[in-house]
Amino acid sequence: MFHETRRGAQMTPTAGWRDELDAAWREIEEWYAEHDAAHLLSAGASEADVGKVEAQLDVVLPALLRASLLRHNGTRRDGWARGTLLSCGSIVAATELWRRIADHGEDVPADYVCPDAERGLLQPGWWHAGWVAIDEDRLGNATGVDTAPGPLGSYGQVLEMDRITGPILSSGDVVEYLCEVADSLEDLRVGGGGTLEENDVWEGDDAPSAPSR
């Protein structure tokens, strides 16, 4: 699903995107509530907070990302299916770090070529200035939203940034990303430290008996 289109310099969300974003977030919120983990989701950002992100990074955030931040301004550390959903301040810090890595060539393979850039979906490079980090994991990988897609890409598309292998297009937009997160929550549990962890997998005779009530 592609909810934002480019018409010259104007980015126009398609009809119904608010309802779809709301549905995706409600499914996520219900899982957190059912697992007594609603406190891991931060309250929404202010319009001023979101405006600072745009000003500091010199980008125009897609409407889907803006609305998502207004609903939840990130999560607690490791409180997200993919590590940590970043707050406005953390978005700026993480994005600026990726930009510095790309600019200075740190940990970037000398002969690196982005496959999705060759296909015209992403701009070439290790981390483009138009990419905005929205989550990160413990290993230093990130997810980004694209505000400057390749000629065959879509404004607002989502990419996964692997610190070893580089970027790859992963989702059509923020709604699709949130739906994928919601699906992945079924394989997770809330650990004792208030972080999300993978469920233990038990099969056959190894499965523990149900606890008595």
C-alpha positions in Angstrom: 0.0 0.0 0.0 1.4 3.4 -1.0 -0.3 6.2 0.8 1.7 9.2 -0.4 2.4 10.3 -3.9 4.7 13.0 -5.3 3.3 15.7 -7.5 6.2 17.9 -8.2 7.3 19.2 -4.9 3.9 18.4 -3.2 3.5 15.2 -1.3 -0.2 14.2 -1.2 -1.6 11.4 1.1 -4.2 9.2 -0.5 -7.7 9.0 0.8 -8.3 6.9 3.9 -4.8 7.0 5.3 -5.8 8.3 8.7 -8.2 5.4 9.2 -5.5 2.8 8.2 -2.9 4.4 10.4 -5.4 4.4 13.3 -6.2 0.8 12.8 -2.6 -0.2 12.7 -1.8 1.7 15.9 -4.9 0.3 17.7 -3.8 -3.2 17.0 -0.4 -2.5 18.5 -1.8 -0.6 21.5 -4.2 -3.5 22.2 -1.3 -5.9 22.4 0.6 -3.7 24.8 -2.5 -3.3 26.9 -3.1 -7.0 27.0 0.4 -7.6 28.2 0.4 -4.8 30.8 3.0 -2.9 28.8 1.1 0.2 27.7 3.6 2.2 29.7 6.3 1.3 27.2 4.6 3.4 24.6 5.4 7.1 25.0 2.7 9.8 24.8 2.4 11.7 21.5 4.8 14.4 20.4 3.7 18.0 19.9 3.5 19.7 16.6 6.4 21.8 17.7 8.5 18.7 18.4 7.8 17.3 14.9 8.5 20.7 13.4 12.0 20.7 15.1 12.8 17.4 13.5 12.0 18.8 10.1 14.0 22.0 10.8 17.0 20.2 12.2 17.2 17.5 9.5 16.0 19.8 6.7 13.4 17.4 5.5 9.6 17.4 5.0 8.2 14.4 7.0 5.6 12.3 5.3 2.1 12.8 6.7 2.0 9.2 7.9 5.2 9.6 9.9 4.1 13.0 11.3 0.7 11.5 12.5 2.4 8.5 14.0 4.7 10.7 16.0 1.8 12.8 17.2 0.2 9.5 18.5 3.3 8.0 20.1 6.6 9.8 20.4 8.7 6.6 20.5 8.9 3.9 23.1 11.1 3.1 26.1 14.4 1.6 25.3 14.0 -1.9 23.8 10.2 -1.6 24.2 9.5 -2.1 20.5 9.4 -5.2 18.3 12.4 -4.0 16.4 14.3 -2.6 19.4 13.4 1.0 20.1 10.9 3.2 18.3 12.6 6.6 18.3 11.3 9.8 19.8 11.6 13.1 17.9 14.9 13.9 19.7 16.3 10.4 19.1 15.3 10.6 15.4 17.4 13.6 14.9 20.4 12.1 16.8 20.2 8.8 15.0 19.7 10.3 11.6 22.6 12.7 12.1 24.8 9.8 13.2 24.0 7.8 10.0 24.7 10.9 7.9 28.1 11.3 9.5 29.0 7.6 8.9 28.0 8.0 5.3 29.9 11.3 4.9 33.1 10.1 6.5 33.1 6.6 5.0 33.2 4.9 8.4 32.4 1.2 8.1 31.3 1.7 4.5 32.6 -0.9 2.0 34.7 0.9 -0.6 33.0 -0.9 -3.5 29.5 -0.7 -2.0 26.6 -0.5 -4.5 23.0 -0.4 -3.2 20.9 -3.0 -5.2 17.7 -1.1 -4.7 19.4 2.1 -6.0 20.4 0.2 -9.1 16.7 -0.7 -9.6 15.8 3.0 -9.2 13.9 2.6 -6.0 16.4 4.3 -3.6 19.0 7.0 -4.0 22.5 5.6 -4.2 24.8 5.6 -1.2 25.1 4.1 2.3 22.8 6.5 3.9 21.1 9.3 1.9 20.4 12.7 3.4 16.7 12.2 2.7 16.4 9.2 4.9 15.0 9.6 8.4 15.7 7.0 11.1 12.6 5.8 13.0 13.8 2.8 15.0 17.0 1.1 16.0 18.0 -2.3 17.5 20.8 -3.3 19.9 23.1 -4.3 17.1 23.2 -0.8 15.5 20.8 -1.5 12.7 18.0 0.9 11.9 14.7 1.5 10.0 14.4 4.7 8.0 11.6 6.6 6.1 12.6 7.9 2.7 11.8 11.5 1.9 13.9 11.5 -1.3 13.2 8.3 -3.2 14.8 7.1 -6.4 13.0 7.8 -9.7 11.0 4.5 -9.4 10.5 4.7 -5.6 7.8 6.3 -3.5 7.9 9.2 -1.1 7.5 7.8 2.4 8.6 4.3 1.6 10.5 2.4 4.4 13.9 0.9 4.3 15.9 -1.3 6.6 19.5 -0.2 7.3 21.9 -3.1 8.2 25.2 -1.7 9.5 27.0 -4.5 7.7 25.1 -5.0 4.4 23.6 -1.6 3.9 20.0 -0.4 3.0 17.2 -2.4 1.5 13.7 -1.3 0.7 11.3 -3.1 3.2 7.9 -1.6 3.3 5.7 0.6 1.1 5.0 3.2 3.9 4.6 3.8 7.6 1.2 2.0 7.8 2.7 -1.1 6.2 5.6 -0.9 8.6 3.3 -0.7 11.6 1.2 -3.6 10.3 4.4 -5.7 10.1 5.3 -4.7 13.6 1.9 -5.7 14.9 2.2 -9.1 13.3 5.6 -9.6 14.8 4.4 -8.9 18.3 2.7 -12.3 18.4 6.1 -13.9 18.7 7.2 -11.6 21.6 6.6 -11.3 25.3 7.4 -8.6 27.8 10.5 -9.5 29.8 11.1 -8.8 33.5 13.1 -5.7 32.7 10.2 -4.2 30.7 11.7 -5.0 27.4 10.3 -7.0 24.5 11.8 -10.5 24.1 11.2 -13.4 21.8 8.9 -16.1 23.1 10.5 -19.5 24.0 9.6 -22.1 21.4 8.5 -25.4 22.8 7.5 -28.4 20.6 6.2 -31.9 21.2 7.3 -33.7 24.4 9.5 -30.8 25.4 6.5 -28.5 25.9 5.9 -27.7 29.6 2.6 -28.6 31.1 0.1 -25.8 31.7 0.3 -24.3 35.2 -2.4 -25.2 37.6 -4.9 -22.5 38.5 
